[in-house]
XYZ file of C-alpha atoms in Angstrom:
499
model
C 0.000 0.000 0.000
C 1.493 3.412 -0.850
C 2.298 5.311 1.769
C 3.721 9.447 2.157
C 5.435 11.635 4.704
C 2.528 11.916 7.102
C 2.666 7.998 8.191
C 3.858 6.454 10.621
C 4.592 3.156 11.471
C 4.098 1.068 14.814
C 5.720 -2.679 14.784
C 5.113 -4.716 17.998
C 6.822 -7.983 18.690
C 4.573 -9.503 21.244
C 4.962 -12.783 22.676
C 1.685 -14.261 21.408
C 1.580 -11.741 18.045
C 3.333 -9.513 15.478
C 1.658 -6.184 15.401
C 2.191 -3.671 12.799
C 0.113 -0.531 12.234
C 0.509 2.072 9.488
C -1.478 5.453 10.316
C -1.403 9.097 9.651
C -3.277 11.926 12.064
C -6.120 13.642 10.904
C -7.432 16.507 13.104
C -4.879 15.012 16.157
C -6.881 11.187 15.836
C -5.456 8.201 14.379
C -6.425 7.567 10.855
C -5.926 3.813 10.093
C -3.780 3.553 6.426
C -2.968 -0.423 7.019
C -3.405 -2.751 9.763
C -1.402 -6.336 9.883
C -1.113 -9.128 12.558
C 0.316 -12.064 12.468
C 0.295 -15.310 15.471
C 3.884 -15.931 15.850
C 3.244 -17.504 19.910
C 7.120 -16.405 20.552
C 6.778 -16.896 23.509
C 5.640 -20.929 23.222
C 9.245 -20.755 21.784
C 10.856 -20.357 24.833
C 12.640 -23.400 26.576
C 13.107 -23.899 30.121
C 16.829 -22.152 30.015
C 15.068 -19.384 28.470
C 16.499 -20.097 24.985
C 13.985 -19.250 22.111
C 13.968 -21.970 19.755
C 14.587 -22.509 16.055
C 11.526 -23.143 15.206
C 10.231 -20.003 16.884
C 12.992 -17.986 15.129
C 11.865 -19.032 11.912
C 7.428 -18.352 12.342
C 9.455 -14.676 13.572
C 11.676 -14.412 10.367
C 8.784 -15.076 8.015
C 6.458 -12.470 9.491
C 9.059 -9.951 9.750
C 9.643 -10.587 5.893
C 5.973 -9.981 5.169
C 6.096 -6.825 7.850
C 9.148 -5.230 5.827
C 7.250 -5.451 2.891
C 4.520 -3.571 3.897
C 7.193 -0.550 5.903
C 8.257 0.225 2.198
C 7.367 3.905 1.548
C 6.503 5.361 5.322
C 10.260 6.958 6.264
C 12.296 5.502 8.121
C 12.746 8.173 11.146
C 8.572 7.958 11.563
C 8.743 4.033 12.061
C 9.390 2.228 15.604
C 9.956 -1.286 16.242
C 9.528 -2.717 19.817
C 9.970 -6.097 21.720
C 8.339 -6.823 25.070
C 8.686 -9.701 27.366
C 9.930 -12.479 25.364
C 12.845 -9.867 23.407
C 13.243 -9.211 27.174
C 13.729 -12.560 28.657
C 15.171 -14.822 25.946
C 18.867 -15.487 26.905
C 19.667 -15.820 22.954
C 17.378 -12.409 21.996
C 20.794 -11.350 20.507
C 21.114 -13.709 18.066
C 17.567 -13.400 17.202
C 17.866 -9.610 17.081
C 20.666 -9.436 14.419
C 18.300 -11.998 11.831
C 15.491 -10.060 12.435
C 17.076 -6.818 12.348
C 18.874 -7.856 8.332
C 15.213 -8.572 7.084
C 13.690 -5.432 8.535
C 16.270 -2.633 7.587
C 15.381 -1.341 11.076
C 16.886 -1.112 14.729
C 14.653 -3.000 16.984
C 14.219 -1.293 20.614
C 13.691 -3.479 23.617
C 11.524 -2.090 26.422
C 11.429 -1.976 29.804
C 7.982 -4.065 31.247
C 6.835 -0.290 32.795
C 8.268 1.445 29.649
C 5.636 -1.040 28.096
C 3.133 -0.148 30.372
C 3.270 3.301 29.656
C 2.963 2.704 25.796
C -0.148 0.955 26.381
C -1.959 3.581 28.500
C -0.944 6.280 25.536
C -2.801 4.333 23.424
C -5.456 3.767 25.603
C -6.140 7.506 26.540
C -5.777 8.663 23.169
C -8.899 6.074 22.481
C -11.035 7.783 25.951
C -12.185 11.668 25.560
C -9.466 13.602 27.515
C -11.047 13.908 30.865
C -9.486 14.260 34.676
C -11.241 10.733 35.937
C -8.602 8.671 37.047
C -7.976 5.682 35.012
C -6.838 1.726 35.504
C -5.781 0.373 32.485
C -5.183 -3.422 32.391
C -3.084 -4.877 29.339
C -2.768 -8.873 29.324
C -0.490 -9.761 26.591
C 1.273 -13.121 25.625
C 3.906 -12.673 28.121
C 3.552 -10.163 30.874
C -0.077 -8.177 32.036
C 0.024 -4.165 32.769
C -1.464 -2.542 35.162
C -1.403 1.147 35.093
C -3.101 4.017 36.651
C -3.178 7.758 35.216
C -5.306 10.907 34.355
C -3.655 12.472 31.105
C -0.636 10.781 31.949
C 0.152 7.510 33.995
C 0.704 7.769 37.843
C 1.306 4.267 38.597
C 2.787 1.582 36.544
C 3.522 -2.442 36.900
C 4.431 -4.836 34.282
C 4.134 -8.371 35.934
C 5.583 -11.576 34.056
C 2.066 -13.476 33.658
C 0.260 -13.335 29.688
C -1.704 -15.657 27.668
C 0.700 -17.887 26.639
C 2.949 -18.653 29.214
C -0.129 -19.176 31.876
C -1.855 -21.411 28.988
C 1.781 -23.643 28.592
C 2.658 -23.183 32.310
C -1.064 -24.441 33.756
C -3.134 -25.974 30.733
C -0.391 -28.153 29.011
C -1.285 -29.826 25.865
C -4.411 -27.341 26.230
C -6.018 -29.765 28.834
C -8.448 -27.738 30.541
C -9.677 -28.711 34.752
C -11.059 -26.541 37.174
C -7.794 -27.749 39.138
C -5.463 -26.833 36.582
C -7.902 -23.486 36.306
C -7.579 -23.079 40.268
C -3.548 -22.632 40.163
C -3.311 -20.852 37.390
C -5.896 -18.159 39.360
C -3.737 -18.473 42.496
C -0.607 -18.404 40.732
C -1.728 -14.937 39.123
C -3.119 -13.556 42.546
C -0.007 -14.392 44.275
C 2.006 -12.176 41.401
C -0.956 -9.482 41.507
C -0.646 -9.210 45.775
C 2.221 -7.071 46.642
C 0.799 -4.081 44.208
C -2.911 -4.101 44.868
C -2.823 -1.852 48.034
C -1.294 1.391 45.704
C -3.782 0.281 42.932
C -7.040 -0.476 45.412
C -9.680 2.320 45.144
C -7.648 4.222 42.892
C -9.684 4.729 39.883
C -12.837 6.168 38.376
C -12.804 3.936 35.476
C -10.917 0.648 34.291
C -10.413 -0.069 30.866
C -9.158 -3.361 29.592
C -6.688 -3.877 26.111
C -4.688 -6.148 24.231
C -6.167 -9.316 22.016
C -7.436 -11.636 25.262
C -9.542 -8.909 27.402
C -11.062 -8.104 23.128
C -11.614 -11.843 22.882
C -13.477 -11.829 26.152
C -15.560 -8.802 25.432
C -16.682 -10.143 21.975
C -17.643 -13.302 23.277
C -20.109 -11.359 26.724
C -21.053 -9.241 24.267
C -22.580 -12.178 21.701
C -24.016 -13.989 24.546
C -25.556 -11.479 25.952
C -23.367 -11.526 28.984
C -22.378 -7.725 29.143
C -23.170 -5.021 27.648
C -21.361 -4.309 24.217
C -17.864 -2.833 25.009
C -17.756 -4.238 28.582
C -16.659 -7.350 30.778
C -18.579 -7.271 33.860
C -17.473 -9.591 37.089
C -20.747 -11.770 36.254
C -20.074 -12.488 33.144
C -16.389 -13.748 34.093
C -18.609 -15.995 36.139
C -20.794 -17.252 33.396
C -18.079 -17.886 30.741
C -15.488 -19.451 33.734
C -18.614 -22.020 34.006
C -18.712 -22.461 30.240
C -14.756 -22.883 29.908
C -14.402 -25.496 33.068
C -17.242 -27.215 31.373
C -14.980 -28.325 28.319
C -11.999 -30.934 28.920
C -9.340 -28.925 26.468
C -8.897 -25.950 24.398
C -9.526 -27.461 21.135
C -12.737 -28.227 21.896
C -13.833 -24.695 22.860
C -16.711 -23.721 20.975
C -17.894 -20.597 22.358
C -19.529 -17.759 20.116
C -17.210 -15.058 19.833
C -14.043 -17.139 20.420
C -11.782 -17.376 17.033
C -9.894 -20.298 15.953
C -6.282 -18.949 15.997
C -7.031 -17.403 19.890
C -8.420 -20.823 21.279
C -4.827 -21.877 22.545
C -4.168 -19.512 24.543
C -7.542 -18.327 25.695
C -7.532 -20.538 28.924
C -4.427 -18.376 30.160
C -5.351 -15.145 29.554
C -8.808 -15.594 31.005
C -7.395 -17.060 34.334
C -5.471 -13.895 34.667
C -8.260 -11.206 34.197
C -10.011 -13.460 36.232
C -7.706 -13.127 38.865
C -6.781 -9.564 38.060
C -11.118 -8.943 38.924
C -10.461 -10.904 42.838
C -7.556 -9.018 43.714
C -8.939 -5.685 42.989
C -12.360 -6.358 43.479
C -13.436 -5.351 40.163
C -17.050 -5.036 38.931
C -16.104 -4.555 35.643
C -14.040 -3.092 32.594
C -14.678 -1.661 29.488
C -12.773 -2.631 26.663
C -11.014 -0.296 24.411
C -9.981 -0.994 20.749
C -6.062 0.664 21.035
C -3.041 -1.167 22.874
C 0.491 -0.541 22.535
C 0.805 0.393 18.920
C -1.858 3.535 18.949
C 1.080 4.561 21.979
C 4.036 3.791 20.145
C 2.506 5.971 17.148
C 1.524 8.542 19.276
C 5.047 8.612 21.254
C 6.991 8.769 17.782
C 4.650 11.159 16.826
C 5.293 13.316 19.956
C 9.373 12.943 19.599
C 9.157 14.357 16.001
C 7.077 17.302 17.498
C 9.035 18.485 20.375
C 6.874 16.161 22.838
C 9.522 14.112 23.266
C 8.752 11.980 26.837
C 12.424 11.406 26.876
C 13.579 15.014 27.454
C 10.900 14.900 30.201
C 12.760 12.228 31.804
C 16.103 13.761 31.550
C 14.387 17.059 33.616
C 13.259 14.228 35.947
C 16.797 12.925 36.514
C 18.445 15.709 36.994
C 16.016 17.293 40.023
C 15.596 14.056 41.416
C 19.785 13.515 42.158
C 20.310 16.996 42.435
C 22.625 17.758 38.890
C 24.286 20.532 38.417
C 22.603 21.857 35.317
C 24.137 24.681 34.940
C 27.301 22.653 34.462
C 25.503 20.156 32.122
C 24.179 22.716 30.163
C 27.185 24.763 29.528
C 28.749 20.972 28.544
C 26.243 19.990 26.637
C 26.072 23.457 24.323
C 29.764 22.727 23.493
C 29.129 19.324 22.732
C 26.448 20.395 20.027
C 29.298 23.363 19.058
C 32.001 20.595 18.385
C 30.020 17.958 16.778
C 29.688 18.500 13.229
C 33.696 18.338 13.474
C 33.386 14.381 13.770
C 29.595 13.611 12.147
C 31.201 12.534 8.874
C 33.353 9.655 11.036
C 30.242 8.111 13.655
C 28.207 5.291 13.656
C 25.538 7.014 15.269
C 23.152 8.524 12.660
C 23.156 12.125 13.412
C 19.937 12.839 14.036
C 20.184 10.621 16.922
C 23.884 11.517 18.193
C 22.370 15.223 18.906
C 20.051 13.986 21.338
C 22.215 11.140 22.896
C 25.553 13.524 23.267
C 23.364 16.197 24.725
C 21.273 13.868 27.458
C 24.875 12.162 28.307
C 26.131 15.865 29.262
C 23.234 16.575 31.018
C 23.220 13.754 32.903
C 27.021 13.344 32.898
C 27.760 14.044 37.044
C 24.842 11.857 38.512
C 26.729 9.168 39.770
C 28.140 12.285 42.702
C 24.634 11.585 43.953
C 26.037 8.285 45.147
C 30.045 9.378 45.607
C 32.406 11.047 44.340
C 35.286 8.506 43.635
C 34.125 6.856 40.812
C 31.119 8.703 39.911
C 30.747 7.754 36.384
C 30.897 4.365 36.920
C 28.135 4.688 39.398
C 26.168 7.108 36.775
C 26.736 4.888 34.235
C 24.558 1.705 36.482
C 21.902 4.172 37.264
C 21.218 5.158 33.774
C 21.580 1.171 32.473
C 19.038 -0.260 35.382
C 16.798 2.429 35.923
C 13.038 2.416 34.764
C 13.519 5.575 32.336
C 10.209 6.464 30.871
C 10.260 6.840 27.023
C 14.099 5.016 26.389
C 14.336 1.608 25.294
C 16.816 -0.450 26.456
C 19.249 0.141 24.107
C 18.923 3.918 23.787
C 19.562 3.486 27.863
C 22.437 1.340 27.148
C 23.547 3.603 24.755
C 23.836 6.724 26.999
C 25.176 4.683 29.776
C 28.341 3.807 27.786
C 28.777 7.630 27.154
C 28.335 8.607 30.724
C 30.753 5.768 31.535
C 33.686 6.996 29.762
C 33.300 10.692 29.718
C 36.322 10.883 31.849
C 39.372 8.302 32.949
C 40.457 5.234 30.740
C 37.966 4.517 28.241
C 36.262 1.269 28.291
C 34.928 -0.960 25.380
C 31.118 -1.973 25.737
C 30.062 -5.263 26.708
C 29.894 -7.815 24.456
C 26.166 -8.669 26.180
C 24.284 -5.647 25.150
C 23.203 -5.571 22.156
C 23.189 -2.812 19.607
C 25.783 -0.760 21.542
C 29.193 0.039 19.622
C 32.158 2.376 20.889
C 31.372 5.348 18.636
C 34.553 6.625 20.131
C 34.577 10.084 18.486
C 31.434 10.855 19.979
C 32.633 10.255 23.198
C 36.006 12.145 22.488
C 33.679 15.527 22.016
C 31.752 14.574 25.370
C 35.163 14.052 27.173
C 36.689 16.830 25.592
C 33.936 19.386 26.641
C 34.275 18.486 30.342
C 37.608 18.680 30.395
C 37.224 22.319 28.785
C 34.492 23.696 31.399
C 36.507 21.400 34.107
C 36.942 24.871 36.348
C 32.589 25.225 35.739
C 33.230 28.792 34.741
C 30.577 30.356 33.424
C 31.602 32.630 30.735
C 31.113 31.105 27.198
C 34.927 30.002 25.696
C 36.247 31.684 23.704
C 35.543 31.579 19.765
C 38.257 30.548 18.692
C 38.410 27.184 20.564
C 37.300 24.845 17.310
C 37.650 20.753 16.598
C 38.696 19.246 13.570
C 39.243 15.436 12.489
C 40.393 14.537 9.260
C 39.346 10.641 10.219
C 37.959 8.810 13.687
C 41.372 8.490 15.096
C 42.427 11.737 13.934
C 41.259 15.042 15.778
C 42.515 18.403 16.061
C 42.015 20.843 18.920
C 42.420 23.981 18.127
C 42.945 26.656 21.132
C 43.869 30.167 21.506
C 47.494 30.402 23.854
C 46.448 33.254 25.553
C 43.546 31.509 26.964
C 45.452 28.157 27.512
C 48.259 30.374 28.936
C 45.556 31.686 32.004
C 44.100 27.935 32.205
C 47.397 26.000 32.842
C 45.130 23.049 34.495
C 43.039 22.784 31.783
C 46.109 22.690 28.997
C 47.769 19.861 31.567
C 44.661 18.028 31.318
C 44.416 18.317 27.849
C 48.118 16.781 26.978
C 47.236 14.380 29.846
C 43.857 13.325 27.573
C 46.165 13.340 24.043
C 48.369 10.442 25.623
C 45.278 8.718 27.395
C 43.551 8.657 24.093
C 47.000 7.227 21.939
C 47.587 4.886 24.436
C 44.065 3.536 25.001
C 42.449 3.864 21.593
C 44.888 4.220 19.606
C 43.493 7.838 18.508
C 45.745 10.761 17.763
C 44.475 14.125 19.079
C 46.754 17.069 18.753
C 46.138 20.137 20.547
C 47.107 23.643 18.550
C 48.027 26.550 20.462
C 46.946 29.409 18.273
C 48.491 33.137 18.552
């Protein structure tokens, strides 16, 4: 289907299905252009080390090949690929990652299970008038279940490791269906849901219910007669538990409303909104026709328009441990001042190395919020574990690795994170900045302070004496850097002393 400059494109790896959605916005709502899912039960691939098999690899690779096909023509900056809880947990995701990764043309970003969560309730609001009722929005997917509650914007978020497919291959094996087998899969799922009901309990106006199993469930109240169109009430859990305990195994379910290719893994998913309703005493839900794509849209939508949740984050960080910004902003307007020098020589793509430079200068000193010996080590962890609203795991990894080695010996990345190269002269203009505003002076520098690189081991900073002359701390640090850099990375950097 042709596409043009005002699409965008939402691909979601799911555990139990391959998501894509192609839309443009029409008076701020979604306007549908294509629509395309594919069962690819990922997670079913998963063995008991956590290894995703061949044969799951392979369902992947052939509706990624179909999913490429239809990306053609929507540009590539306004498209956004994501993997949740099976990207997340399989020990081999790597390997998987670089296949997938040659047949799309496209990074893949791996999200956090709240980052998730937040993703979904975008969608969700953006399918509810805007209104200042507060929300619970429940997401049961083929791997983990969401729970968040928001207004505008979510308050409270929980991604907990419990979907449709690993409850239905964890508790109905072979699909065998008992009212035993039903019982600990309930328990099971209210022992997870436990710890977090007390902030969720009587904290919402109105719950609303996504994702393919709590749609399933509606469709089939709604053709019995069980609920009202659009709704799951607790009573008609009830009556469709009765009708699901009354059949020995999923492939004999035949209950109006239920599909064919959903019948696996219905058993699962049910037992957790089941047991999602007993925990929070819930009446009912209503069921709302956006998930995690409509969010991811509206997200990469938002970043392209200066609403970019990341930056929001970043102002988060840096009040919560108490940053200098000052200091990080003076740092970071050099960095943007010396970058075109080396853009012709990075990995990164530029329009991405602006932002990532910039956040990594911002955030560069966080780690002095733990101590000061060491502090960009310490930085570094916080920025690589923390739950960072609007990153994905490799856009965190990513900035960690700068923060890590703005200063002292650099350090190549880890071989375990994947997508994350040493773009070294990115991280030479980060280091070199700091070492420049080391003294945290104020005043702008001067002018005539410039960077030039005739390759990415070859960089040139120019400096006016006089100024080097007043700064003799700054010019020892600087010669100090020049035989860190040769010595460690092999990268020549000559400093010029201009009259």
């Amino acid at each position: 289907m042709a596409q043009n400059c005002d699409s965008y494109a939402a691909l979601d790896l799911g555990s139990n299905s391959f998501h894509l959605l192609i839309a443009s916005f029409q008076d701020g709502k979604l306007r549908v252009i294509d629509r395309h899912k594919d069962i690819v039960r990922l997670a079913a691939g998963l063995d008991d080390d956590g290894c995703l098999s061949e044969d799951a690899q392979i369902r992947a690779i052939e509706s990624l090949t179909k999913m490429a096909d239809r990306l053609r023509g929507v540009p590539r900056r306004q498209i956004r690929i994501v993997g949740t809880n099976t990207l997340r947990a399989a020990s081999n995701a790597n390997e998987f990652m670089a296949k997938a990764e040659a047949v799309l043309g496209l990074p893949i970003n791996i999200i956090s299970g709240t980052e998730e969560a937040r993703l979904v309730y975008l969608g969700v609001a953006n399918d509810f008038s805007p209104e200042k009722q507060r929300r619970l929005v429940i997401d049961i997917g083929g791997g983990s279940t969401e729970l968040v509650i928001g207004t505008n914007t979510p308050r409270q978020l929980e991604s907990l490791p419990m979907g449709c497919v690993s409850f239905s291959m964890r508790y109905f094996k072979n699909g065998d269906i008992s009212e035993k087998a039903f019982k600990k899969a309930v328990n099971a799922a209210r022992q997870m849901i436990g710890p977090y009901v007390e902030p969720f309990r009587d904290q919402w106006d109105e719950a609303v219910g996504s994702s393919g199993t709590i749609r399933s469930i509606g469709k089939i109240l709604t053709e019995q007669k069980f609920s009202d169109a659009g709704y799951i009430s607790a009573e008609g859990l009830e009556k469709l538990k009765d009708q699901l305990l009354a059949t020995d195994t999923s492939r004999n379910l035949a209950i109006p409303g239920l599909g064919d290719d959903r019948k696996e893994v219905f058993i699962g998913g049910f037992a957790v909104l089941y047991a999602i309703f007993q925990e929070l005493d819930m009446q009912g839900l209503h069921v709302s026709a956006y998930a995690i794509r409509e969010g991811i849209i509206h997200d990469l939508a938002g970043r392209l328009n200066h609403r970019d949740r990341r930056e929001d984050t970043i102002k988060q960080f840096i009040i919560q441990y108490g940053i200098d910004s000052a200091q990080g902003g003076r740092i970071a307007d050099l960095c943007a001042r010396l970058l075109p020098s080396v853009t012709a020589y990075i990995s990164t793509p530029q329009h991405e190395a602006e932002p990532l430079l910039r956040w990594a200068a911002q955030l560069h000193e966080l780690g002095l919020a733990v101590a000061h010996g060491g502090y960009h080590k310490h930085g570094a962890y916080i920025i690589g574990n923390a739950d960072m609203p609007g990153f994905s795991r490799q856009e965190q990894a990513r900035l960690s690795f700068l923060v890590a080695n703005h200063r002292r010996k650099p350090k190549q990345p880890s071989t375990l994170t994947y997508g994350v190269t040493a773009d070294w002269p990115l991280i030479c203009v980060l280091r070199l900045a700091c070492i420049l505003y080391r003294r945290r002076q104020p005043k702008k520098l001067p002018e005539g302070i410039s960077l030039s690189s005739t390759g990415a081991e070859e960089l040139t900073l120019s400096i006016p004496e006089d100024w080097l002359s007043i700064n003799p701390l700054i010019a020892a640090d600087l010669d100090d850097e020049a035989d860190l850099l040769n010595k460690s990375l092999n990268i020549k950097l000559s400093i010029e002393r201009k009259n």
